[in-house]
PDB file of C-alpha atoms in Angstrom:
ATOM      1  CA  MET A   1      -5.935 -18.001 -38.698  1.00 49.00           C
ATOM      2  CA  ARG A   2      -5.768 -20.938 -36.278  1.00 51.00           C
ATOM      3  CA  MET A   3      -2.112 -20.217 -35.635  1.00 46.00           C
ATOM      4  CA  GLY A   4      -2.955 -16.603 -34.728  1.00 48.00           C
ATOM      5  CA  LEU A   5      -5.720 -17.697 -32.320  1.00 42.00           C
ATOM      6  CA  ALA A   6      -3.414 -20.251 -30.711  1.00 42.00           C
ATOM      7  CA  LEU A   7      -0.745 -17.592 -30.247  1.00 40.00           C
ATOM      8  CA  VAL A   8      -3.255 -15.197 -28.659  1.00 41.00           C
ATOM      9  CA  ALA A   9      -4.479 -17.971 -26.331  1.00 42.00           C
ATOM     10  CA  MET A  10      -0.900 -18.816 -25.299  1.00 42.00           C
ATOM     11  CA  MET A  11      -0.158 -15.168 -24.576  1.00 44.00           C
ATOM     12  CA  ALA A  12      -3.298 -14.895 -22.425  1.00 44.00           C
ATOM     13  CA  VAL A  13      -2.317 -17.992 -20.419  1.00 43.00           C
ATOM     14  CA  SER A  14       1.242 -16.770 -19.854  1.00 44.00           C
ATOM     15  CA  ALA A  15      -0.008 -13.297 -18.875  1.00 46.00           C
ATOM     16  CA  SER A  16      -2.333 -14.765 -16.238  1.00 49.00           C
ATOM     17  CA  ALA A  17       0.431 -17.074 -14.984  1.00 53.00           C
ATOM     18  CA  ALA A  18       2.647 -14.034 -14.440  1.00 69.00           C
ATOM     19  CA  ALA A  19       0.099 -12.263 -12.223  1.00 85.00           C
ATOM     20  CA  PRO A  20       1.683 -10.909  -9.035  1.00 94.00           C
ATOM     21  CA  ALA A  21       1.053 -12.521  -5.652  1.00 95.00           C
ATOM     22  CA  SER A  22      -2.020 -11.242  -3.834  1.00 95.00           C
ATOM     23  CA  ILE A  23      -1.558  -8.369  -1.390  1.00 97.00           C
ATOM     24  CA  THR A  24      -5.027  -8.906   0.117  1.00 97.00           C
ATOM     25  CA  GLY A  25      -4.983  -9.257   3.893  1.00 97.00           C
ATOM     26  CA  ARG A  26      -3.773  -7.703   7.122  1.00 98.00           C
ATOM     27  CA  TRP A  27      -0.141  -6.538   7.393  1.00 98.00           C
ATOM     28  CA  LYS A  28       1.864  -5.425  10.437  1.00 97.00           C
ATOM     29  CA  THR A  29       4.084  -2.443   9.666  1.00 96.00           C
ATOM     30  CA  ASP A  30       7.873  -2.815   9.851  1.00 94.00           C
ATOM     31  CA  ASP A  31       8.074  -0.517  12.890  1.00 94.00           C
ATOM     32  CA  GLY A  32       5.274  -2.385  14.709  1.00 95.00           C
ATOM     33  CA  LYS A  33       3.180   0.783  15.002  1.00 95.00           C
ATOM     34  CA  GLY A  34       0.119  -0.388  13.106  1.00 96.00           C
ATOM     35  CA  ILE A  35      -1.869  -2.880  11.086  1.00 97.00           C
ATOM     36  CA  VAL A  36      -2.875  -2.095   7.502  1.00 98.00           C
ATOM     37  CA  VAL A  37      -5.618  -3.944   5.623  1.00 98.00           C
ATOM     38  CA  MET A  38      -5.170  -4.369   1.872  1.00 98.00           C
ATOM     39  CA  ALA A  39      -8.441  -5.061   0.039  1.00 98.00           C
ATOM     40  CA  PRO A  40     -10.110  -4.568  -3.328  1.00 97.00           C
ATOM     41  CA  CYS A  41     -11.672  -1.169  -3.977  1.00 96.00           C
ATOM     42  CA  GLY A  42     -13.403  -1.186  -7.308  1.00 94.00           C
ATOM     43  CA  THR A  43     -11.195  -2.826  -9.929  1.00 95.00           C
ATOM     44  CA  LYS A  44      -7.960  -2.034  -8.057  1.00 97.00           C
ATOM     45  CA  MET A  45      -6.534  -2.528  -4.548  1.00 98.00           C
ATOM     46  CA  CYS A  46      -6.385  -0.121  -1.608  1.00 98.00           C
ATOM     47  CA  GLY A  47      -4.810  -0.108   1.834  1.00 98.00           C
ATOM     48  CA  LYS A  48      -6.292   1.325   5.021  1.00 98.00           C
ATOM     49  CA  ILE A  49      -4.859   1.642   8.527  1.00 98.00           C
ATOM     50  CA  GLU A  50      -6.970  -0.802  10.526  1.00 97.00           C
ATOM     51  CA  ARG A  51      -5.569   0.195  13.902  1.00 96.00           C
ATOM     52  CA  LEU A  52      -2.566   1.686  15.622  1.00 96.00           C
ATOM     53  CA  LEU A  53      -0.531  -0.409  18.065  1.00 96.00           C
ATOM     54  CA  ILE A  54       1.028   2.555  19.849  1.00 94.00           C
ATOM     55  CA  LYS A  55      -0.181   4.725  22.679  1.00 94.00           C
ATOM     56  CA  GLN A  56      -2.292   7.506  21.205  1.00 94.00           C
ATOM     57  CA  PRO A  57      -3.177  10.933  22.551  1.00 93.00           C
ATOM     58  CA  ALA A  58      -6.668  11.469  23.971  1.00 93.00           C
ATOM     59  CA  GLY A  59      -9.127  11.415  21.062  1.00 91.00           C
ATOM     60  CA  GLY A  60      -6.771   9.365  18.860  1.00 94.00           C
ATOM     61  CA  GLN A  61      -3.781  10.081  16.663  1.00 96.00           C
ATOM     62  CA  ARG A  62      -4.451  12.792  14.061  1.00 97.00           C
ATOM     63  CA  ASP A  63      -3.021  13.312  10.566  1.00 97.00           C
ATOM     64  CA  GLU A  64      -1.082  16.355  11.846  1.00 97.00           C
ATOM     65  CA  ARG A  65       1.585  16.428   9.126  1.00 97.00           C
ATOM     66  CA  ASN A  66      -0.768  16.384   6.144  1.00 97.00           C
ATOM     67  CA  PRO A  67       0.164  19.125   3.650  1.00 96.00           C
ATOM     68  CA  ASP A  68      -3.551  19.979   3.374  1.00 97.00           C
ATOM     69  CA  LYS A  69      -4.347  21.881   6.590  1.00 97.00           C
ATOM     70  CA  ALA A  70      -8.034  20.900   6.286  1.00 97.00           C
ATOM     71  CA  LYS A  71      -7.080  17.202   6.719  1.00 97.00           C
ATOM     72  CA  ARG A  72      -4.873  17.596   9.799  1.00 97.00           C
ATOM     73  CA  THR A  73      -7.673  16.836  12.270  1.00 97.00           C
ATOM     74  CA  ARG A  74      -8.728  13.502  10.741  1.00 97.00           C
ATOM     75  CA  GLN A  75      -8.030  10.256  12.604  1.00 97.00           C
ATOM     76  CA  VAL A  76      -5.061   8.164  11.440  1.00 97.00           C
ATOM     77  CA  ALA A  77      -6.856   4.913  12.391  1.00 97.00           C
ATOM     78  CA  GLY A  78      -9.155   4.132   9.469  1.00 97.00           C
ATOM     79  CA  LEU A  79      -7.167   6.323   7.075  1.00 97.00           C
ATOM     80  CA  GLN A  80      -6.723   5.055   3.504  1.00 98.00           C
ATOM     81  CA  ILE A  81      -2.996   5.188   2.738  1.00 97.00           C
ATOM     82  CA  TYR A  82      -2.835   3.223  -0.558  1.00 97.00           C
ATOM     83  CA  TRP A  83      -5.074   3.536  -3.614  1.00 98.00           C
ATOM     84  CA  ASP A  84      -5.122   2.738  -7.335  1.00 98.00           C
ATOM     85  CA  LEU A  85      -2.875  -0.296  -6.780  1.00 98.00           C
ATOM     86  CA  ALA A  86      -2.809  -2.400  -9.936  1.00 97.00           C
ATOM     87  CA  PRO A  87      -0.706  -5.353 -11.099  1.00 97.00           C
ATOM     88  CA  ASN A  88       2.627  -4.235 -12.533  1.00 97.00           C
ATOM     89  CA  GLY A  89       5.070  -6.958 -13.578  1.00 95.00           C
ATOM     90  CA  ASP A  90       5.669  -9.217 -10.567  1.00 95.00           C
ATOM     91  CA  GLY A  91       4.217  -6.671  -8.124  1.00 97.00           C
ATOM     92  CA  TRP A  92       1.761  -3.840  -7.691  1.00 98.00           C
ATOM     93  CA  LYS A  93       2.018  -0.127  -8.442  1.00 97.00           C
ATOM     94  CA  GLY A  94      -0.158   2.736  -7.265  1.00 97.00           C
ATOM     95  CA  GLU A  95      -0.279   5.741  -4.990  1.00 97.00           C
ATOM     96  CA  GLY A  96       0.527   5.988  -1.294  1.00 96.00           C
ATOM     97  CA  TYR A  97       0.498   8.409   1.602  1.00 96.00           C
ATOM     98  CA  SER A  98       2.511   8.413   4.837  1.00 94.00           C
ATOM     99  CA  PRO A  99       0.781  10.104   7.788  1.00 95.00           C
ATOM    100  CA  GLU A 100       4.119   9.962   9.652  1.00 92.00           C
ATOM    101  CA  ASP A 101       5.694  12.570   7.402  1.00 92.00           C
ATOM    102  CA  GLY A 102       2.720  13.854   5.370  1.00 95.00           C
ATOM    103  CA  ARG A 103       4.149  12.761   2.011  1.00 93.00           C
ATOM    104  CA  TYR A 104       2.388  11.369  -1.031  1.00 95.00           C
ATOM    105  CA  TYR A 105       4.412   8.974  -3.194  1.00 94.00           C
ATOM    106  CA  THR A 106       4.404   6.413  -5.973  1.00 95.00           C
ATOM    107  CA  ALA A 107       4.191   2.965  -4.380  1.00 96.00           C
ATOM    108  CA  HIS A 108       5.696  -0.291  -5.664  1.00 96.00           C
ATOM    109  CA  LEU A 109       4.663  -3.405  -3.685  1.00 97.00           C
ATOM    110  CA  ARG A 110       5.821  -7.028  -3.924  1.00 97.00           C
ATOM    111  CA  VAL A 111       4.867 -10.109  -1.907  1.00 97.00           C
ATOM    112  CA  LYS A 112       7.325 -12.882  -1.110  1.00 95.00           C
ATOM    113  CA  GLY A 113       5.989 -15.489   1.281  1.00 94.00           C
ATOM    114  CA  ASN A 114       4.553 -13.683   4.311  1.00 96.00           C
ATOM    115  CA  LYS A 115       6.446 -10.447   3.602  1.00 97.00           C
ATOM    116  CA  LEU A 116       5.222  -7.382   1.722  1.00 97.00           C
ATOM    117  CA  THR A 117       7.999  -5.120   0.500  1.00 96.00           C
ATOM    118  CA  MET A 118       7.034  -1.568  -0.349  1.00 94.00           C
ATOM    119  CA  LYS A 119       9.182   0.936  -2.149  1.00 94.00           C
ATOM    120  CA  GLY A 120       7.872   4.471  -2.007  1.00 91.00           C
ATOM    121  CA  CYS A 121       9.365   7.144  -4.258  1.00 87.00           C
ATOM    122  CA  VAL A 122       9.017  10.920  -4.289  1.00 84.00           C
ATOM    123  CA  ALA A 123      10.791  12.160  -7.425  1.00 82.00           C
ATOM    124  CA  VAL A 124      14.118  10.256  -7.404  1.00 82.00           C
ATOM    125  CA  PHE A 125      14.206   9.660  -3.630  1.00 87.00           C
ATOM    126  CA  CYS A 126      12.982   6.223  -2.552  1.00 89.00           C
ATOM    127  CA  ARG A 127      12.548   4.319   0.703  1.00 91.00           C
ATOM    128  CA  THR A 128      11.813   0.612   1.129  1.00 94.00           C
ATOM    129  CA  VAL A 129      10.082  -1.080   4.074  1.00 94.00           C
ATOM    130  CA  THR A 130       8.956  -4.664   4.680  1.00 97.00           C
ATOM    131  CA  TRP A 131       5.729  -5.582   6.433  1.00 97.00           C
ATOM    132  CA  THR A 132       4.677  -9.002   7.774  1.00 97.00           C
ATOM    133  CA  ARG A 133       1.376 -10.750   7.001  1.00 97.00           C
ATOM    134  CA  MET A 134      -0.839 -11.233  10.050  1.00 95.00           C
ATOM    135  CA  ALA A 135      -2.210 -14.742  10.621  1.00 78.00           C
TER     136      ALA A 135
END
C-alpha cells in the first residue's frame, strides 16, 4: 500500500513539474498590428485583443470578415480571440479566431523565453506565428 501511495505521489510531482510555461501577459503580434492579453478566464486561459497598433477607420476597426453576419459590426479592439486554452503537454491547446480572415481554428501555443509560438489549424491546414512578450 505504501509503495502505491509513493508511486502516486511521484507521478503527481512529475506531472506538476511538466506543466507548460505560463502564457499570461501582454503579447505583440508577429505583424506588429496589435497587442493581445492572455489571462485566466474561469479554470482555463483566454486571449483578448487589447488594442490595435495600426491606423483604424473612423469608429474603429470592425470584425468585417466574420462568417456570422450579425458579428461583423463589432469592434476588433477588445475582441476575445482565444478561449478554452488548457495545458497540453509542453504547451496549451484551445480554440482561436482570426478577425483578419474570419476563421475559427484549433490553437496550439508554446512559450519559449519571451516568444509565444502559435500554430492554428483548420482541418489539415496549419499556420504558425510567433509573438513577443511585452515588458
